[in-house]
Amino acid sequence: MTHITFISADGERRQEVQAAAGAVLLEIAQAAGQPLEGTCEGQMACSTCHVIIDAADFPKLGKASEAEEDMLDLAAAATRTSRLSCQIVLDDKVASLTVRVPGECHNMQGM
Ligand code: FES
């Protein structure tokens, strides 16, 4: 199990959830009602699943693939500890993870 803490973009709201090994972070976040669109459903063709991993937790996750890095370059408000949540599969080695959800502003295109 991984204990995940989601923090809202403004830092105001926290939500704690448990995730089983093998779960994808995007799906956990969506099930918890976090505002992540995940438009391409894990195909790495959008960046609406972008999250910012706590700096202390970032090294616990495997390295992002080159394709993921390329997509993160396009994400609004990306940081050095940004990841695409659809590419993060949880395992029991990661006991806890703190994840900041950047908010909905990057989903405004086309509106
Ligand atoms: Fe589109 Fe993750 S859901 S890149």
PDB file of C-alpha atoms and ligand atoms in Angstrom:
ATOM      1  CA  MET A   1       0.000   0.000   0.000  1.00  0.00           C
ATOM      2  CA  THR A   2       1.102   3.536  -0.669  1.00  0.00           C
ATOM      3  CA  HIS A   3      -0.209   6.388   1.424  1.00  0.00           C
ATOM      4  CA  ILE A   4      -0.821   9.307  -0.915  1.00  0.00           C
ATOM      5  CA  THR A   5      -1.437  12.890   0.107  1.00  0.00           C
ATOM      6  CA  PHE A   6      -2.903  15.131  -2.562  1.00  0.00           C
ATOM      7  CA  ILE A   7      -2.459  18.854  -2.051  1.00  0.00           C
ATOM      8  CA  SER A   8      -4.537  21.386  -3.961  1.00  0.00           C
ATOM      9  CA  ALA A   9      -2.898  24.014  -6.167  1.00  0.00           C
ATOM     10  CA  ASP A  10      -3.345  26.730  -3.556  1.00  0.00           C
ATOM     11  CA  GLY A  11      -2.032  24.457  -0.799  1.00  0.00           C
ATOM     12  CA  GLU A  12      -5.296  24.810   1.098  1.00  0.00           C
ATOM     13  CA  ARG A  13      -6.805  21.378   0.775  1.00  0.00           C
ATOM     14  CA  ARG A  14      -5.270  18.018   1.578  1.00  0.00           C
ATOM     15  CA  GLN A  15      -6.674  14.639   0.828  1.00  0.00           C
ATOM     16  CA  GLU A  16      -5.216  11.378   2.045  1.00  0.00           C
ATOM     17  CA  VAL A  17      -5.811   8.104   0.228  1.00  0.00           C
ATOM     18  CA  GLN A  18      -4.369   4.604   0.194  1.00  0.00           C
ATOM     19  CA  ALA A  19      -3.359   2.994  -3.071  1.00  0.00           C
ATOM     20  CA  ALA A  20      -2.634  -0.671  -3.732  1.00  0.00           C
ATOM     21  CA  ALA A  21       0.509  -1.786  -5.536  1.00  0.00           C
ATOM     22  CA  GLY A  22      -0.003  -1.759  -9.279  1.00  0.00           C
ATOM     23  CA  ALA A  23      -2.413   1.160  -9.206  1.00  0.00           C
ATOM     24  CA  VAL A  24      -1.820   4.079 -11.553  1.00  0.00           C
ATOM     25  CA  LEU A  25      -1.558   7.439  -9.832  1.00  0.00           C
ATOM     26  CA  LEU A  26      -3.880   9.141 -12.332  1.00  0.00           C
ATOM     27  CA  GLU A  27      -6.651   6.638 -11.629  1.00  0.00           C
ATOM     28  CA  ILE A  28      -6.231   6.995  -7.876  1.00  0.00           C
ATOM     29  CA  ALA A  29      -6.397  10.764  -8.197  1.00  0.00           C
ATOM     30  CA  GLN A  30      -9.498  10.678 -10.382  1.00  0.00           C
ATOM     31  CA  ALA A  31     -11.235   8.216  -8.078  1.00  0.00           C
ATOM     32  CA  ALA A  32     -10.507  10.615  -5.231  1.00  0.00           C
ATOM     33  CA  GLY A  33     -12.105  13.463  -7.176  1.00  0.00           C
ATOM     34  CA  GLN A  34      -8.906  15.362  -7.913  1.00  0.00           C
ATOM     35  CA  PRO A  35      -9.165  17.731 -10.913  1.00  0.00           C
ATOM     36  CA  LEU A  36      -6.986  15.773 -13.330  1.00  0.00           C
ATOM     37  CA  GLU A  37      -8.453  15.287 -16.761  1.00  0.00           C
ATOM     38  CA  GLY A  38      -6.153  12.657 -18.183  1.00  0.00           C
ATOM     39  CA  THR A  39      -7.656  13.330 -21.598  1.00  0.00           C
ATOM     40  CA  CYS A  40      -5.569  10.808 -23.536  1.00  0.00           C
ATOM     41  CA  GLU A  41      -5.971   8.063 -20.910  1.00  0.00           C
ATOM     42  CA  GLY A  42      -2.313   7.346 -20.498  1.00  0.00           C
ATOM     43  CA  GLN A  43      -1.193   7.576 -24.129  1.00  0.00           C
ATOM     44  CA  MET A  44       1.229  10.414 -23.326  1.00  0.00           C
ATOM     45  CA  ALA A  45      -0.503  12.603 -25.863  1.00  0.00           C
ATOM     46  CA  CYS A  46      -1.713  15.284 -23.502  1.00  0.00           C
ATOM     47  CA  SER A  47      -0.393  16.762 -20.300  1.00  0.00           C
ATOM     48  CA  THR A  48      -3.648  17.138 -18.421  1.00  0.00           C
ATOM     49  CA  CYS A  49      -2.520  14.519 -15.923  1.00  0.00           C
ATOM     50  CA  HIS A  50       0.486  16.608 -14.863  1.00  0.00           C
ATOM     51  CA  VAL A  51       1.238  16.603 -11.136  1.00  0.00           C
ATOM     52  CA  ILE A  52       4.062  17.962  -9.045  1.00  0.00           C
ATOM     53  CA  ILE A  53       5.710  15.421  -6.775  1.00  0.00           C
ATOM     54  CA  ASP A  54       7.064  16.526  -3.414  1.00  0.00           C
ATOM     55  CA  ALA A  55      10.817  17.055  -3.792  1.00  0.00           C
ATOM     56  CA  ALA A  56      11.588  14.562  -1.016  1.00  0.00           C
ATOM     57  CA  ASP A  57       9.450  11.894  -2.673  1.00  0.00           C
ATOM     58  CA  PHE A  58      10.533  12.498  -6.256  1.00  0.00           C
ATOM     59  CA  PRO A  59      13.624  10.235  -6.115  1.00  0.00           C
ATOM     60  CA  LYS A  60      11.470   7.325  -4.891  1.00  0.00           C
ATOM     61  CA  LEU A  61       9.831   7.133  -8.289  1.00  0.00           C
ATOM     62  CA  GLY A  62      11.570   5.704 -11.304  1.00  0.00           C
ATOM     63  CA  LYS A  63      12.931   8.013 -13.942  1.00  0.00           C
ATOM     64  CA  ALA A  64      10.536   9.493 -16.439  1.00  0.00           C
ATOM     65  CA  SER A  65      10.874   8.194 -19.978  1.00  0.00           C
ATOM     66  CA  GLU A  66      12.030  10.532 -22.702  1.00  0.00           C
ATOM     67  CA  ALA A  67       8.542  10.669 -24.157  1.00  0.00           C
ATOM     68  CA  GLU A  68       7.205  11.681 -20.770  1.00  0.00           C
ATOM     69  CA  GLU A  69       9.861  14.382 -20.416  1.00  0.00           C
ATOM     70  CA  ASP A  70       8.944  15.747 -23.835  1.00  0.00           C
ATOM     71  CA  MET A  71       5.297  15.947 -22.873  1.00  0.00           C
ATOM     72  CA  LEU A  72       6.141  17.590 -19.556  1.00  0.00           C
ATOM     73  CA  ASP A  73       7.955  20.325 -21.489  1.00  0.00           C
ATOM     74  CA  LEU A  74       4.533  21.289 -22.815  1.00  0.00           C
ATOM     75  CA  ALA A  75       2.742  21.185 -19.488  1.00  0.00           C
ATOM     76  CA  ALA A  76       1.732  24.480 -17.949  1.00  0.00           C
ATOM     77  CA  ALA A  77       3.541  25.280 -14.713  1.00  0.00           C
ATOM     78  CA  ALA A  78       5.837  22.267 -14.963  1.00  0.00           C
ATOM     79  CA  THR A  79       8.630  22.085 -12.404  1.00  0.00           C
ATOM     80  CA  ARG A  80      11.712  19.942 -11.912  1.00  0.00           C
ATOM     81  CA  THR A  81       9.665  17.459  -9.923  1.00  0.00           C
ATOM     82  CA  SER A  82       6.769  17.289 -12.363  1.00  0.00           C
ATOM     83  CA  ARG A  83       5.508  13.959 -13.627  1.00  0.00           C
ATOM     84  CA  LEU A  84       2.653  12.678 -15.713  1.00  0.00           C
ATOM     85  CA  SER A  85       0.477  10.845 -13.232  1.00  0.00           C
ATOM     86  CA  CYS A  86      -0.671   8.355 -15.876  1.00  0.00           C
ATOM     87  CA  GLN A  87       2.911   7.077 -16.053  1.00  0.00           C
ATOM     88  CA  ILE A  88       3.318   6.442 -12.349  1.00  0.00           C
ATOM     89  CA  VAL A  89       2.535   2.907 -11.242  1.00  0.00           C
ATOM     90  CA  LEU A  90       2.642   2.525  -7.494  1.00  0.00           C
ATOM     91  CA  ASP A  91       4.449  -0.267  -5.751  1.00  0.00           C
ATOM     92  CA  ASP A  92       5.009  -1.266  -2.152  1.00  0.00           C
ATOM     93  CA  LYS A  93       8.510   0.166  -2.096  1.00  0.00           C
ATOM     94  CA  VAL A  94       6.965   3.621  -2.021  1.00  0.00           C
ATOM     95  CA  ALA A  95       5.286   3.870   1.384  1.00  0.00           C
ATOM     96  CA  SER A  96       4.147   7.436   1.040  1.00  0.00           C
ATOM     97  CA  LEU A  97       3.882  10.049  -1.661  1.00  0.00           C
ATOM     98  CA  THR A  98       2.909  13.689  -1.527  1.00  0.00           C
ATOM     99  CA  VAL A  99       1.485  15.030  -4.755  1.00  0.00           C
ATOM    100  CA  ARG A 100       0.497  18.562  -5.634  1.00  0.00           C
ATOM    101  CA  VAL A 101      -2.247  18.910  -8.211  1.00  0.00           C
ATOM    102  CA  PRO A 102      -1.552  22.038 -10.277  1.00  0.00           C
ATOM    103  CA  GLY A 103      -5.191  23.010 -10.681  1.00  0.00           C
ATOM    104  CA  GLU A 104      -7.527  23.315 -13.594  1.00  0.00           C
ATOM    105  CA  CYS A 105      -6.067  26.297 -15.427  1.00  0.00           C
ATOM    106  CA  HIS A 106      -4.238  24.086 -17.911  1.00  0.00           C
ATOM    107  CA  ASN A 107      -7.504  22.557 -19.052  1.00  0.00           C
ATOM    108  CA  MET A 108      -8.851  25.810 -20.392  1.00  0.00           C
ATOM    109  CA  GLN A 109      -7.694  25.468 -23.966  1.00  0.00           C
ATOM    110  CA  GLY A 110     -10.606  25.172 -26.341  1.00  0.00           C
ATOM    111  CA  MET A 111     -13.051  26.868 -24.015  1.00  0.00           C
TER     112      MET A 111
HETATM  113 FE1  FES B   1      -2.486  12.147 -21.242  1.00  0.00          FE
HETATM  114 FE2  FES B   1      -1.225  11.308 -19.044  1.00  0.00          FE
HETATM  115  S1  FES B   1      -3.315  11.173 -19.509  1.00  0.00           S
HETATM  116  S2  FES B   1      -0.382  12.196 -20.821  1.00  0.00           S
END
